[in-house]
Amino acid sequence: VARIVNLEIRHVRLDLKKKIKHASHERQASDNVVVVVTLDDGTRGYGEGVPRSYVTGETVESAIADLQSWPLFDIIGEAGNLADVVRSLEAWVPAPKVGDFRGIGSNSARCAAEIAILDAFSRHFGVPVGEAFRFSEVAAELPIETPQPVRYSGAITAETPWKEKISATKMRIWGFRQVKVKVGIDGADEVARLKRIRRRLGSKCDMRLDANEAWSPDQFRTWAERLAFSFPSAFEQPVPHEAIAELGKPEFHQPFPVILDESLCGPVDAENAIRGSFGEIFNVRLSKCGGFLPSLKLVAMAIRSGRRYGLGCHPGESPILSAAGRAVASRLRNLAFLEGSYDRHVLAEPFATSDITFGYGGKAKPLSGPGLGIEIDMKKLEAVTVSRLDLSRE
Ligand SMILES: [Mg+2]
């Protein structure tokens, strides 16, 4: 039997190796929230959330305020096994905020808390954190199997033509099977970009295009036609969330599957997509969707409605979310795509003691060992901490 005795809530700022640019944002550092949970036997667990105002409406400040306001010591109480912990976490749904009709305004905070709690308790019980998944309410509906190696996607952002050519050539040489290309940047000649990128990726590489809400439905239809020559496998979030339901109207036609990203943060979003017949693929990201257990429920909703699902990430995630994503990806089959574990490529100084960045062709192995399967370098974590709150059980 174990219980939580201490909680640290940290605002961390992770320097990025280069600027990350897409249609809705640009950044040189990533502001994340890290939760450190300590159990009464001294076991520590780590969780992370990436609050993004243009995704869930959260900020670092709102996420920290949420974490402070929740009765996290009592949510679990005393746990005798991992199934108990999962049951307690599933019963815990943070109350929606005023005006938050999608029920997503605390998702990254919930993710940070949930992953820290599951990491701590699975370490305590001596099992990998992924063992928790089979206790989920929806486990029977999901293709969860023993951990297997995975393949991550590469990503090409808008760059100078020369750099885009180099990126695409590298993806091909390194043997990536899937690549995501960011489109919709103002003033970019997408036809020329996609010509040079597709030529270098080769015809076999699965290429999807992420517009990050850049287009109107009409513009999307036009771009879908103009870019069809590069045979993209799907378009991700082509239009703003406010316009996404347009894509389900019978009069709206375009031939490509649409991946919902900004429009898929919680069960209300998933229900709307199903009812409105739009979005063939769900992009599930742990932070924006509220953690492991809410994410698995979204996957179950995708399966029930005949949709596909992929696992995405936030650029700027630390090794904590990389490891958490690996726990899902290595066990959950039939992912339409997989993103994450960019650590060494994106972060100036990842704070795990081992490097879990994917290798050639995006290949990576399942992480073994208890909990998330990584160790945190506390000195490095301290160095990137902007502020820290300590809460103890009374
Ligand atoms: Mg996206």
XYZ file of C-alpha atoms in Angstrom, residues 63-312:
250
model
C -2.170 24.912 -15.506
C -0.277 25.625 -12.285
C -3.399 27.156 -10.726
C -5.388 24.050 -11.700
C -2.793 21.707 -10.242
C -2.768 23.678 -6.995
C -6.546 23.638 -6.741
C -7.007 19.865 -7.197
C -7.119 17.511 -4.190
C -4.381 15.354 -5.681
C -3.439 13.759 -2.342
C -6.986 12.504 -1.912
C -7.744 11.501 -5.493
C -5.701 8.325 -5.071
C -5.769 7.872 -1.305
C -4.108 4.561 -0.400
C -3.489 2.271 -3.346
C -2.830 -1.464 -2.971
C -2.202 -2.099 -6.662
C -2.019 -0.366 -10.036
C -5.641 -1.224 -10.895
C -6.755 0.824 -7.860
C -4.751 3.808 -9.077
C -6.246 3.585 -12.575
C -9.776 3.329 -11.177
C -9.238 6.408 -9.003
C -7.771 8.374 -11.899
C -10.610 7.425 -14.239
C -13.164 8.528 -11.674
C -11.443 11.914 -11.522
C -12.708 14.334 -14.157
C -11.761 17.944 -13.369
C -14.824 20.186 -13.371
C -15.046 22.199 -16.602
C -14.390 25.913 -16.308
C -17.002 28.556 -17.001
C -17.548 28.765 -20.752
C -15.373 25.718 -21.502
C -18.036 23.844 -23.441
C -15.482 21.446 -24.901
C -14.281 20.466 -21.411
C -10.616 20.777 -22.401
C -9.390 23.773 -20.387
C -7.364 21.722 -17.879
C -6.120 18.947 -20.137
C -2.384 19.591 -20.048
C -2.486 20.084 -16.270
C -4.417 16.848 -15.853
C -1.907 15.096 -18.115
C 1.028 16.271 -15.991
C -0.629 15.090 -12.768
C -1.860 11.782 -14.169
C 1.434 10.734 -15.715
C 3.362 11.667 -12.548
C 0.961 9.630 -10.410
C 1.032 6.607 -12.728
C 4.821 6.815 -13.038
C 5.257 6.898 -9.256
C 2.859 4.048 -8.519
C 4.026 1.818 -11.368
C 7.619 2.308 -10.147
C 6.442 1.470 -6.645
C 4.781 -1.725 -7.885
C 7.815 -2.520 -10.072
C 6.078 -2.544 -13.474
C 6.277 -0.396 -16.635
C 3.722 2.416 -16.722
C 2.120 0.843 -19.809
C 0.865 -2.002 -17.618
C -1.728 0.497 -16.396
C -3.432 0.567 -19.800
C -5.031 -2.835 -19.455
C -6.921 -1.617 -16.395
C -8.556 1.156 -18.434
C -12.354 1.020 -18.775
C -11.943 0.771 -22.540
C -9.037 -1.728 -22.574
C -11.196 -4.520 -24.022
C -11.972 -2.351 -27.073
C -8.350 -1.485 -27.819
C -5.651 -3.432 -29.679
C -3.216 -3.336 -26.753
C -0.456 -5.915 -27.042
C 3.000 -6.686 -25.692
C 5.544 -3.890 -26.323
C 7.063 -3.828 -29.820
C 9.586 -1.535 -31.560
C 8.034 1.526 -33.202
C 8.694 3.891 -36.127
C 8.289 7.640 -35.672
C 7.496 10.112 -38.448
C 9.896 12.749 -39.613
C 8.738 16.367 -39.830
C 9.514 19.059 -42.368
C 8.674 22.623 -41.428
C 8.656 25.635 -43.726
C 12.263 26.620 -44.412
C 14.305 28.079 -47.206
C 14.070 25.940 -50.377
C 17.647 24.778 -49.839
C 16.976 23.623 -46.259
C 13.743 21.916 -47.268
C 15.624 19.967 -49.921
C 18.213 18.896 -47.368
C 15.522 17.878 -44.863
C 13.636 15.800 -47.414
C 16.832 14.166 -48.672
C 17.845 13.276 -45.109
C 14.433 11.717 -44.441
C 14.897 9.517 -47.472
C 18.480 8.537 -46.675
C 17.600 7.797 -43.071
C 14.714 5.631 -44.209
C 11.705 7.343 -42.713
C 8.477 5.682 -43.827
C 6.258 8.571 -42.810
C 6.820 12.297 -42.946
C 4.658 15.213 -41.928
C 5.045 18.456 -43.851
C 3.833 21.759 -42.445
C 1.853 23.805 -44.979
C -0.245 26.942 -44.874
C 2.541 29.390 -44.014
C 1.671 32.844 -45.384
C 3.222 33.607 -48.742
C 4.740 30.149 -49.264
C 4.571 28.659 -52.749
C 3.169 25.320 -51.626
C 3.174 23.800 -55.108
C 6.893 24.452 -55.521
C 7.576 23.264 -51.953
C 5.676 20.021 -52.356
C 7.343 19.379 -55.739
C 10.821 19.593 -54.311
C 9.907 17.745 -51.128
C 8.078 14.857 -52.794
C 10.800 14.482 -55.418
C 13.375 13.937 -52.654
C 11.237 11.836 -50.319
C 10.534 9.410 -53.140
C 7.175 7.955 -54.024
C 6.970 5.314 -51.281
C 7.123 7.634 -48.302
C 3.767 8.310 -46.649
C 3.449 12.096 -46.557
C 0.743 13.979 -44.681
C 0.244 17.729 -44.716
C -0.484 19.740 -41.573
C -2.004 23.189 -42.173
C -2.550 24.093 -38.498
C -5.919 25.780 -39.180
C -4.500 28.052 -41.891
C -7.219 27.761 -44.531
C -10.905 28.448 -44.981
C -12.939 25.444 -46.171
C -12.921 26.879 -49.718
C -9.183 27.443 -49.637
C -8.713 23.906 -48.344
C -10.667 22.516 -51.292
C -8.525 24.541 -53.674
C -5.278 23.426 -52.014
C -6.412 19.817 -51.918
C -6.770 19.998 -55.709
C -3.560 21.890 -56.324
C -1.454 19.649 -54.075
C -3.009 16.340 -55.156
C -0.050 15.796 -57.543
C 2.164 15.173 -54.481
C -0.236 12.449 -53.302
C -0.529 13.333 -49.631
C -2.064 10.564 -47.524
C -4.079 13.066 -45.450
C -4.545 16.717 -44.540
C -4.229 17.599 -40.855
C -6.413 20.353 -39.380
C -6.800 22.198 -42.690
C -9.305 24.711 -41.316
C -9.808 26.484 -37.969
C -11.698 24.627 -35.293
C -14.612 27.066 -35.687
C -15.027 25.962 -39.318
C -14.272 22.255 -38.955
C -17.935 21.135 -39.013
C -18.211 22.542 -42.565
C -16.154 19.565 -43.728
C -18.949 17.188 -42.712
C -21.600 18.864 -44.855
C -22.689 16.747 -47.825
C -21.970 19.610 -50.247
C -18.328 19.814 -49.150
C -16.198 17.530 -51.276
C -12.482 16.855 -51.381
C -10.849 13.476 -51.807
C -8.419 13.280 -48.866
C -8.823 11.968 -45.316
C -8.733 14.727 -42.722
C -6.815 14.381 -39.464
C -8.356 16.252 -36.532
C -5.758 17.827 -34.270
C -6.711 21.206 -32.755
C -10.333 20.006 -33.165
C -9.772 16.798 -31.176
C -8.923 17.528 -27.557
C -11.611 15.716 -25.604
C -14.720 13.503 -25.733
C -17.017 16.434 -26.637
C -14.864 17.094 -29.706
C -14.875 13.406 -30.624
C -18.672 13.203 -30.293
C -19.087 16.294 -32.467
C -16.878 14.805 -35.157
C -18.777 11.533 -35.097
C -22.183 13.236 -35.136
C -21.097 15.715 -37.807
C -19.352 13.089 -40.013
C -16.050 14.884 -40.354
C -12.474 13.914 -39.523
C -11.448 10.435 -40.673
C -8.427 10.250 -38.351
C -7.959 11.413 -34.746
C -4.612 12.908 -33.786
C -4.357 11.957 -30.126
C -1.672 13.801 -28.152
C -1.282 12.982 -24.477
C -0.941 16.558 -23.262
C -3.769 18.155 -25.229
C -6.076 15.191 -24.486
C -5.564 15.106 -20.703
C -3.166 12.177 -20.213
C -3.046 8.423 -20.852
C -6.517 7.394 -19.747
C -8.561 10.129 -21.494
C -6.453 9.521 -24.618
C -7.243 5.804 -24.617
C -10.949 6.700 -24.412
C -10.597 8.875 -27.522
C -8.928 5.969 -29.318
C -11.872 3.762 -28.348
C -14.279 6.379 -29.753
C -12.292 6.420 -32.989
C -12.484 2.628 -33.279
C -16.212 2.516 -32.469
C -16.965 5.051 -35.170
C -14.807 3.355 -37.813
C -12.107 5.997 -37.674
C -8.355 5.692 -37.579
C -6.110 7.237 -34.936
C -2.522 8.342 -34.615
C -0.347 9.449 -31.736
C 1.027 12.975 -32.013
